[in-house]
């Protein structure tokens, strides 16, 4: 049923788009210039722009986002939008920068920022069926690193601004496009520097719409779920270092760095952080209760109580990894370094741990706990990355607008305020008092999201087009309140 609703929406949409693009003013782009609008209406334009964006290598490290910022800013300017390349600190051979553009509104409300990022994680071509940076288009998809995370979002956001211009839509507030560098390694050279040093670009914005939430298509009679992230788990990335007597592998020194590190890691692996239901997480599960099997509804409505008192439910709930990681801190050992040679005993060994804290968790408290468990003063702990995610209110006019647009498109759709297990740049903006929501209107099944940081990352062209249309609708609805 859900597919039918979406299908009907898509057919209707093609008609509306054809009508709108047909009567929009002729492009101000010059013939033969780099920024000419491709054929194929909004769909073709979105696919072509994303394909070009994927071809600009912004693998981070080192990032090198400047050429992509120039491409997007040039594209916006060619249609008369005020846009800027914003250099950011940090060295890389081609330079680092953000892209910024604005669709001015009446100014009666504070702006909304559409936030994305220009950098991508590395892709190993041997694991892909097409070259990851070729921007291949086919079968209704654009394939390539960044198609979902997050060049596809940047393209949807930028074309949202351009469609507002083309359709002569004047809103009560400015809509600001901002695509930053360096999100994938923590944002210190991107969102951190922009929110700290360039407040004039943010113009006292009230809202930020960013990555982190999507629409999960319904299955077997369940409705589509529009997931809107209002808070995230917080990272607490750690490095452990041990030192010991170096020497020859043929005669192991009595106190060597590697065995000492392994003893510490063994104790850390045995540590099971306690199950705790943060208020944000309780709120999310209570909201989703109507969608789960009847037998579990009461448990979801009072998750903390159910986990405490119903061992069978607790076991079932915690066996689902996604659910378990929302009620417990997680620790994953990801990096190990010892000797570069089989026959050399190194003087130091190190390991890195990607720990993620549930809302309300504290990185210093986790480090204290691990120190106590390791109980070896010779193991040094260093915090590599840590911040508090912050949270945005669940009930705001923007979330109401998302709800109304969801209901208009599909009366059965369900809007879920969710806690994200990953982290994004959102906290930098929350720290400045903005209400930040992770939501990009695109229908993604679990199989579609595997490409994020994985292989054969791709997005359907339907999703690009629908994303732009739904964004325009949300912004219009917000203005009509
Ligand atoms: Zn991302």
Coordinates of C-alpha atoms and ligand atoms in Angstrom, one line a residue:
X1 CA 0.0 0.0 0.0
X2 CA 2.8 2.3 0.9
X3 CA 4.5 1.7 -2.5
X4 CA 1.2 2.5 -4.2
X5 CA 1.0 5.8 -2.3
X6 CA 4.6 6.7 -3.2
X7 CA 4.1 5.6 -6.8
X8 CA 1.1 7.9 -7.1
X9 CA 3.1 10.7 -5.5
X10 CA 5.8 10.2 -8.0
X11 CA 3.5 10.3 -11.0
X12 CA 1.9 13.5 -9.7
X13 CA 5.3 15.0 -9.0
X14 CA 6.6 14.4 -12.5
X15 CA 3.6 16.3 -13.8
X16 CA 4.1 19.2 -11.4
X17 CA 7.8 19.4 -12.1
X18 CA 7.3 19.4 -15.9
X19 CA 4.8 22.2 -15.4
X20 CA 7.1 24.2 -13.2
X21 CA 10.3 23.7 -15.1
X22 CA 8.4 24.4 -18.3
X23 CA 7.3 27.8 -17.2
X24 CA 10.4 28.9 -15.2
X25 CA 12.4 31.7 -16.7
X26 CA 15.1 30.7 -19.2
X27 CA 18.3 29.8 -17.5
X28 CA 20.8 32.6 -16.9
X29 CA 23.6 30.2 -17.5
X30 CA 25.7 31.0 -20.5
X31 CA 25.7 28.5 -23.3
X32 CA 28.8 26.2 -23.2
X33 CA 29.8 27.3 -19.7
X34 CA 30.6 24.8 -17.0
X35 CA 27.4 25.4 -15.2
X36 CA 24.8 24.7 -17.9
X37 CA 21.7 22.9 -16.8
X38 CA 21.6 19.4 -18.2
X39 CA 18.5 18.1 -20.0
X40 CA 16.0 15.9 -18.3
X41 CA 14.3 18.5 -16.0
X42 CA 15.0 18.6 -12.3
X43 CA 15.7 14.8 -12.2
X44 CA 18.3 15.0 -14.9
X45 CA 19.8 18.2 -13.4
X46 CA 20.1 16.6 -9.9
X47 CA 21.7 13.4 -11.3
X48 CA 24.1 15.3 -13.4
X49 CA 25.2 17.7 -10.7
X50 CA 25.7 14.8 -8.2
X51 CA 27.7 12.8 -10.8
X52 CA 30.0 15.8 -11.2
X53 CA 30.3 16.3 -7.5
X54 CA 31.3 12.7 -7.0
X55 CA 34.0 13.1 -9.6
X56 CA 35.7 15.8 -7.5
X57 CA 37.8 13.8 -5.1
X58 CA 37.2 15.0 -1.6
X59 CA 38.4 11.9 0.3
X60 CA 39.2 12.9 3.8
X61 CA 42.0 12.8 4.8
X62 CA 43.2 15.1 3.2
X63 CA 39.8 16.6 2.2
X64 CA 40.8 18.9 -0.6
X65 CA 37.2 20.3 -0.6
X66 CA 38.0 23.6 -2.3
X67 CA 37.3 22.5 -5.9
X68 CA 33.9 21.1 -5.0
X69 CA 33.0 24.2 -3.1
X70 CA 33.9 26.2 -6.2
X71 CA 31.8 23.9 -8.4
X72 CA 28.7 24.3 -6.2
X73 CA 29.1 28.0 -5.6
X74 CA 29.7 28.6 -9.4
X75 CA 26.5 26.6 -10.1
X76 CA 24.5 28.7 -7.7
X77 CA 25.9 32.0 -8.9
X78 CA 25.2 31.1 -12.5
X79 CA 21.5 31.4 -11.6
X80 CA 21.9 34.6 -9.7
X81 CA 22.0 33.2 -6.2
X82 CA 24.3 35.0 -3.8
X83 CA 27.0 32.4 -3.0
X84 CA 30.5 32.2 -1.6
X85 CA 33.4 29.9 -1.3
X86 CA 34.5 30.1 2.4
X87 CA 38.1 29.0 3.0
X88 CA 38.6 27.1 6.2
X89 CA 41.9 26.3 8.1
X90 CA 44.0 23.2 7.5
X91 CA 46.4 22.3 4.8
X92 CA 45.8 20.1 1.9
X93 CA 47.2 20.4 -1.6
X94 CA 44.0 21.7 -3.3
X95 CA 42.7 23.6 -0.3
X96 CA 39.9 23.3 2.2
X97 CA 36.7 25.3 2.0
X98 CA 32.9 25.4 2.6
X99 CA 30.3 26.3 0.1
X100 CA 27.6 28.9 1.1
X101 CA 24.6 30.3 -0.7
X102 CA 21.4 32.1 0.3
X103 CA 17.8 32.4 -0.9
X104 CA 16.8 35.6 0.9
X105 CA 13.4 35.8 2.6
X106 CA 11.3 38.6 4.1
X107 CA 13.4 38.5 7.2
X108 CA 10.4 38.3 9.6
X109 CA 11.7 35.0 11.0
X110 CA 15.3 33.9 11.7
X111 CA 16.9 31.9 8.9
X112 CA 17.0 28.1 8.4
X113 CA 20.3 26.5 7.4
X114 CA 20.4 23.4 5.1
X115 CA 23.6 21.8 6.3
X116 CA 25.7 19.1 4.5
X117 CA 29.3 18.2 4.1
X118 CA 31.7 18.1 1.1
X119 CA 34.2 15.5 2.3
X120 CA 33.8 11.8 2.0
X121 CA 35.4 8.7 3.6
X122 CA 37.9 6.7 1.5
X123 CA 36.6 4.1 -0.9
X124 CA 38.5 0.9 -1.9
X125 CA 37.9 0.5 -5.7
X126 CA 38.6 -3.3 -5.5
X127 CA 35.4 -3.7 -3.4
X128 CA 33.2 -1.7 -5.8
X129 CA 31.6 -2.9 -9.0
X130 CA 32.1 0.6 -10.6
X131 CA 35.0 3.1 -10.0
X132 CA 33.8 4.9 -6.8
X133 CA 34.8 8.4 -8.0
X134 CA 33.5 8.1 -11.6
X135 CA 29.9 9.4 -10.8
X136 CA 28.4 6.5 -12.8
X137 CA 24.7 7.0 -13.6
X138 CA 22.4 4.1 -14.7
X139 CA 19.4 2.1 -13.9
X140 CA 17.8 5.1 -12.2
X141 CA 20.7 5.5 -9.8
X142 CA 23.8 7.7 -9.3
X143 CA 26.6 5.5 -7.9
X144 CA 29.7 6.7 -6.2
X145 CA 31.3 7.7 -2.9
X146 CA 29.2 10.4 -1.4
X147 CA 26.0 9.6 -3.3
X148 CA 24.3 9.3 0.1
X149 CA 26.9 10.7 2.5
X150 CA 26.7 13.6 1.8
X151 CA 27.2 14.9 -1.7
X152 CA 23.7 13.7 -2.5
X153 CA 22.4 15.8 0.3
X154 CA 24.4 18.9 -0.8
X155 CA 22.9 18.6 -4.3
X156 CA 19.3 18.3 -2.9
X157 CA 19.9 21.3 -0.7
X158 CA 21.4 23.5 -3.4
X159 CA 18.7 22.6 -5.9
X160 CA 16.1 23.3 -3.2
X161 CA 17.4 26.9 -3.1
X162 CA 17.5 27.1 -6.9
X163 CA 13.9 25.8 -7.2
X164 CA 12.7 28.4 -4.7
X165 CA 14.4 31.1 -6.9
X166 CA 13.0 29.6 -10.1
X167 CA 9.5 29.3 -8.8
X168 CA 9.6 32.8 -7.3
X169 CA 8.8 31.6 -3.8
X170 CA 9.5 34.2 -1.2
X171 CA 9.5 32.8 2.3
X172 CA 9.4 34.6 5.7
X173 CA 13.0 33.6 6.4
X174 CA 16.3 33.3 4.6
X175 CA 17.2 29.8 3.5
X176 CA 20.9 29.2 3.8
X177 CA 22.8 26.5 2.0
X178 CA 26.0 25.4 3.9
X179 CA 28.2 22.5 2.9
X180 CA 31.2 22.2 5.1
X181 CA 34.5 20.3 4.9
X182 CA 36.0 17.8 7.3
X183 CA 32.8 16.3 8.8
X184 CA 34.1 12.8 8.5
X185 CA 37.0 13.3 10.8
X186 CA 35.2 15.3 13.5
X187 CA 34.6 18.7 11.9
X188 CA 37.3 20.6 13.6
X189 CA 38.5 22.1 10.3
X190 CA 34.9 22.6 9.1
X191 CA 31.8 23.1 11.1
X192 CA 33.8 24.0 14.3
X193 CA 35.7 26.8 12.6
X194 CA 32.7 28.2 10.7
X195 CA 30.4 28.3 13.8
X196 CA 33.2 29.8 15.9
X197 CA 34.8 32.3 13.4
X198 CA 32.1 33.1 10.8
X199 CA 28.9 33.8 12.6
X200 CA 27.9 36.3 9.9
X201 CA 27.3 33.3 7.6
X202 CA 24.8 31.8 10.0
X203 CA 22.9 35.0 10.4
X204 CA 21.4 34.1 13.7
X205 CA 19.6 31.1 12.3
X206 CA 16.9 29.4 14.3
X207 CA 16.9 26.0 12.6
X208 CA 19.4 23.7 10.9
X209 CA 18.2 20.7 8.8
X210 CA 21.1 18.3 8.3
X211 CA 21.9 14.6 7.7
X212 CA 21.1 11.9 10.3
X213 CA 17.5 11.0 9.5
X214 CA 15.6 9.6 6.4
X215 CA 12.4 7.9 5.5
X216 CA 12.2 4.2 6.2
X217 CA 9.8 2.6 3.8
X218 CA 7.1 0.5 5.4
X219 CA 7.0 -3.3 5.0
X220 CA 4.1 -5.7 5.2
X221 CA 1.5 -3.2 6.1
X222 CA 3.6 -1.0 8.4
X223 CA 3.7 2.7 7.5
X224 CA 6.6 4.7 6.2
X225 CA 8.6 6.1 9.1
X226 CA 10.0 9.6 8.7
X227 CA 12.9 9.6 11.1
X228 CA 13.8 13.0 12.4
X229 CA 17.0 13.0 14.6
X230 CA 16.9 15.4 17.6
X231 CA 19.9 14.1 19.4
X232 CA 22.8 11.7 18.9
X233 CA 25.2 9.5 20.9
X234 CA 28.4 11.3 21.8
X235 CA 31.8 10.0 20.7
X236 CA 34.6 9.3 23.3
X237 CA 37.5 8.2 21.1
X238 CA 40.4 6.9 23.1
X239 CA 44.0 5.9 22.5
X240 CA 45.8 3.5 24.9
X241 CA 49.6 3.4 24.9
X242 CA 51.9 1.1 26.7
X243 CA 55.7 1.2 26.9
X244 CA 58.1 -1.6 27.7
X245 CA 61.6 -3.0 27.3
X246 CA 62.5 -3.2 23.6
X247 CA 64.5 -6.1 22.2
X248 CA 65.0 -9.0 19.9
X249 CA 62.0 -11.3 19.2
X250 CA 64.2 -14.3 19.8
X251 CA 64.4 -13.5 23.5
X252 CA 61.4 -11.7 24.8
X253 CA 62.1 -9.0 27.4
X254 CA 60.3 -9.6 30.7
X255 CA 58.1 -6.5 30.4
X256 CA 57.2 -5.9 26.8
X257 CA 54.7 -3.3 25.5
X258 CA 52.5 -5.6 23.4
X259 CA 51.6 -8.2 26.0
X260 CA 50.9 -5.3 28.5
X261 CA 48.6 -3.7 26.0
X262 CA 46.8 -7.0 25.2
X263 CA 46.2 -7.6 29.0
X264 CA 44.6 -4.1 29.2
X265 CA 42.4 -4.7 26.1
X266 CA 41.3 -8.1 27.3
X267 CA 40.0 -6.5 30.5
X268 CA 38.3 -3.8 28.5
X269 CA 36.6 -6.3 26.2
X270 CA 35.2 -8.1 29.2
X271 CA 33.5 -4.8 30.3
X272 CA 29.8 -4.7 29.6
X273 CA 28.5 -1.1 30.2
X274 CA 25.3 -1.0 32.1
X275 CA 21.9 -0.8 30.5
X276 CA 20.4 2.7 31.0
X277 CA 17.4 4.3 29.4
X278 CA 18.1 8.0 28.9
X279 CA 14.9 10.2 28.8
X280 CA 15.5 10.9 25.1
X281 CA 15.7 7.2 24.3
X282 CA 12.6 6.5 26.4
X283 CA 10.7 9.2 24.5
X284 CA 11.8 7.7 21.2
X285 CA 10.7 4.1 22.1
X286 CA 7.4 5.4 23.6
X287 CA 6.7 7.2 20.3
X288 CA 7.4 4.1 18.2
X289 CA 5.3 1.8 20.4
X290 CA 2.1 1.9 18.2
X291 CA 4.2 0.4 15.4
X292 CA 5.5 -2.7 17.2
X293 CA 3.7 -6.0 17.7
X294 CA 0.8 -5.6 20.3
X295 CA 2.6 -7.8 22.8
X296 CA 5.5 -5.4 23.0
X297 CA 3.7 -2.1 23.0
X298 CA 3.5 -1.7 26.8
X299 CA 7.2 -2.5 27.1
X300 CA 8.1 0.1 24.5
X301 CA 5.9 2.7 26.3
X302 CA 7.9 2.2 29.5
X303 CA 11.2 0.8 28.3
X304 CA 13.2 1.2 31.5
X305 CA 10.6 -0.6 33.5
X306 CA 10.3 -3.4 31.0
X307 CA 14.1 -3.9 30.7
X308 CA 14.3 -4.1 34.5
X309 CA 11.4 -6.4 35.2
X310 CA 11.0 -8.7 32.1
X311 CA 14.1 -10.8 31.5
X312 CA 12.7 -12.4 28.3
X313 CA 11.9 -9.0 26.8
X314 CA 15.3 -7.7 27.9
X315 CA 17.1 -10.5 26.1
X316 CA 15.1 -10.1 23.0
X317 CA 15.5 -6.3 23.0
X318 CA 19.2 -6.4 23.6
X319 CA 19.8 -9.0 20.9
X320 CA 19.0 -6.4 18.3
X321 CA 22.2 -4.5 17.9
X322 CA 20.7 -1.2 16.8
X323 CA 18.4 -1.2 19.8
X324 CA 21.0 -2.3 22.3
X325 CA 23.4 0.5 21.3
X326 CA 20.7 3.0 22.2
X327 CA 20.6 1.9 25.9
X328 CA 24.2 1.2 26.5
X329 CA 27.6 2.8 25.8
X330 CA 29.6 0.8 23.2
X331 CA 33.3 0.3 23.0
X332 CA 34.9 -1.0 19.7
X333 CA 38.6 -1.6 19.4
X334 CA 39.5 -0.4 15.9
X335 CA 43.3 0.3 15.8
X336 CA 46.2 -1.8 16.9
X337 CA 49.9 -0.9 16.5
X338 CA 52.9 -2.8 17.7
X339 CA 56.2 -3.6 16.0
X340 CA 56.6 -3.2 12.2
X341 CA 58.8 -6.4 12.2
X342 CA 58.2 -10.0 13.3
X343 CA 61.6 -10.2 15.1
X344 CA 61.6 -6.7 16.9
X345 CA 60.0 -6.2 20.3
X346 CA 58.7 -2.6 20.1
X347 CA 59.2 -0.1 22.9
X348 CA 55.6 1.1 22.6
X349 CA 52.3 -0.3 21.5
X350 CA 49.0 1.4 21.0
X351 CA 45.3 0.8 20.5
X352 CA 42.4 3.0 19.7
X353 CA 38.9 2.5 20.9
X354 CA 35.8 4.1 19.3
X355 CA 33.5 4.5 22.3
X356 CA 30.0 6.0 21.9
X357 CA 28.1 7.3 24.8
X358 CA 24.3 7.2 25.3
X359 CA 22.8 10.7 26.1
X360 CA 23.9 11.9 29.5
X361 CA 27.1 9.8 29.4
X362 CA 30.4 11.3 30.3
X363 CA 33.8 10.6 28.6
X364 CA 35.9 11.3 31.7
X365 CA 33.7 8.9 33.7
X366 CA 34.2 6.2 31.1
X367 CA 38.0 6.7 31.1
X368 CA 38.0 6.5 35.0
X369 CA 36.0 3.3 34.8
X370 CA 38.4 1.8 32.2
X371 CA 41.5 2.8 34.2
X372 CA 40.0 1.1 37.2
X373 CA 39.3 -2.1 35.3
X374 CA 42.7 -2.1 33.6
X375 CA 44.4 -1.4 36.9
X376 CA 47.8 -0.9 35.4
X377 CA 49.3 2.6 35.9
X378 CA 51.6 1.8 32.9
X379 CA 48.7 2.1 30.5
X380 CA 48.3 5.7 29.3
X381 CA 44.9 6.9 28.2
X382 CA 44.4 9.8 25.8
X383 CA 41.1 11.2 24.7
X384 CA 41.2 11.8 20.9
X385 CA 37.7 13.1 20.4
X386 CA 34.9 13.9 22.8
X387 CA 31.9 16.2 22.9
X388 CA 28.4 16.3 24.2
X389 CA 25.8 15.9 21.4
X390 CA 23.2 18.2 22.9
X391 CA 19.6 17.9 22.0
X392 CA 16.9 19.9 20.2
X393 CA 13.3 20.1 21.4
X394 CA 11.0 17.4 19.9
X395 CA 8.1 19.8 19.4
X396 CA 8.8 22.8 17.3
X397 CA 7.1 24.5 14.3
X398 CA 9.7 22.9 12.0
X399 CA 8.9 19.4 13.2
X400 CA 5.2 20.2 12.9
X401 CA 5.8 21.2 9.3
X402 CA 7.6 17.9 8.6
X403 CA 4.6 16.1 10.1
X404 CA 2.1 18.0 8.0
X405 CA 4.0 17.4 4.8
X406 CA 4.4 13.7 5.6
X407 CA 0.6 13.4 6.2
X408 CA -0.2 15.3 3.0
X409 CA 2.0 12.9 1.0
X410 CA 1.0 9.8 2.8
X411 CA -1.8 9.8 5.4
X412 CA -0.4 6.7 7.0
X413 CA 3.2 8.0 7.4
X414 CA 4.6 8.1 10.9
X415 CA 7.0 10.8 12.0
X416 CA 9.5 9.5 14.6
X417 CA 11.8 11.7 16.7
X418 CA 14.9 9.6 16.9
X419 CA 18.2 9.3 18.7
X420 CA 21.0 8.7 16.2
X421 CA 23.6 6.2 17.1
X422 CA 26.1 7.9 14.9
X423 CA 27.3 11.5 15.3
X424 CA 27.4 14.4 12.9
X425 CA 28.3 18.1 12.9
X426 CA 25.0 18.9 14.6
X427 CA 26.5 19.6 18.0
X428 CA 28.5 22.6 16.8
X429 CA 25.2 24.3 15.8
X430 CA 23.3 23.1 18.9
X431 CA 26.1 24.6 21.0
X432 CA 25.3 28.0 19.4
X433 CA 21.6 27.7 20.4
X434 CA 20.2 26.5 17.0
X435 CA 17.6 23.8 16.8
X436 CA 19.1 21.1 14.7
X437 CA 17.3 18.2 13.1
X438 CA 18.8 15.3 11.2
X439 CA 16.3 14.8 8.3
X440 CA 16.7 14.5 4.6
X441 CA 13.6 13.4 2.7
X442 CA 14.7 10.2 0.9
X443 CA 13.2 6.8 1.1
X444 CA 16.0 4.4 2.2
X445 CA 15.7 0.7 2.9
X446 CA 18.3 -0.9 5.2
X447 CA 19.9 -2.4 2.0
X448 CA 20.2 1.1 0.5
X449 CA 22.0 2.6 3.6
X450 CA 24.7 -0.1 3.5
X451 CA 26.6 2.0 1.0
X452 CA 27.2 4.7 3.6
X453 CA 30.9 4.3 4.4
X454 CA 30.6 0.9 2.5
X455 CA 30.8 -0.2 -1.1
X456 CA 28.6 0.6 -4.1
X457 CA 27.1 3.7 -2.4
X458 CA 24.2 4.9 -4.5
X459 CA 21.1 7.0 -4.5
X460 CA 18.1 6.7 -6.7
X461 CA 17.3 9.6 -9.0
X462 CA 13.7 9.4 -7.7
X463 CA 15.0 10.1 -4.2
X464 CA 17.0 13.1 -5.4
X465 CA 13.9 14.6 -7.1
X466 CA 11.5 13.8 -4.3
X467 CA 14.1 15.1 -1.8
X468 CA 14.0 18.5 -3.5
X469 CA 10.2 18.6 -3.8
X470 CA 9.7 17.6 -0.2
X471 CA 12.2 20.1 1.0
X472 CA 10.5 22.9 -0.9
X473 CA 7.2 21.8 0.6
X474 CA 8.5 21.7 4.2
X475 CA 10.0 25.2 3.8
X476 CA 6.7 26.5 2.3
X477 CA 4.7 24.9 5.1
X478 CA 6.9 26.5 7.7
X479 CA 6.4 29.9 6.2
X480 CA 2.6 29.5 6.1
X481 CA 2.1 28.8 9.8
Ligands
LIG1 ZN1 27.9 12.4 6.5

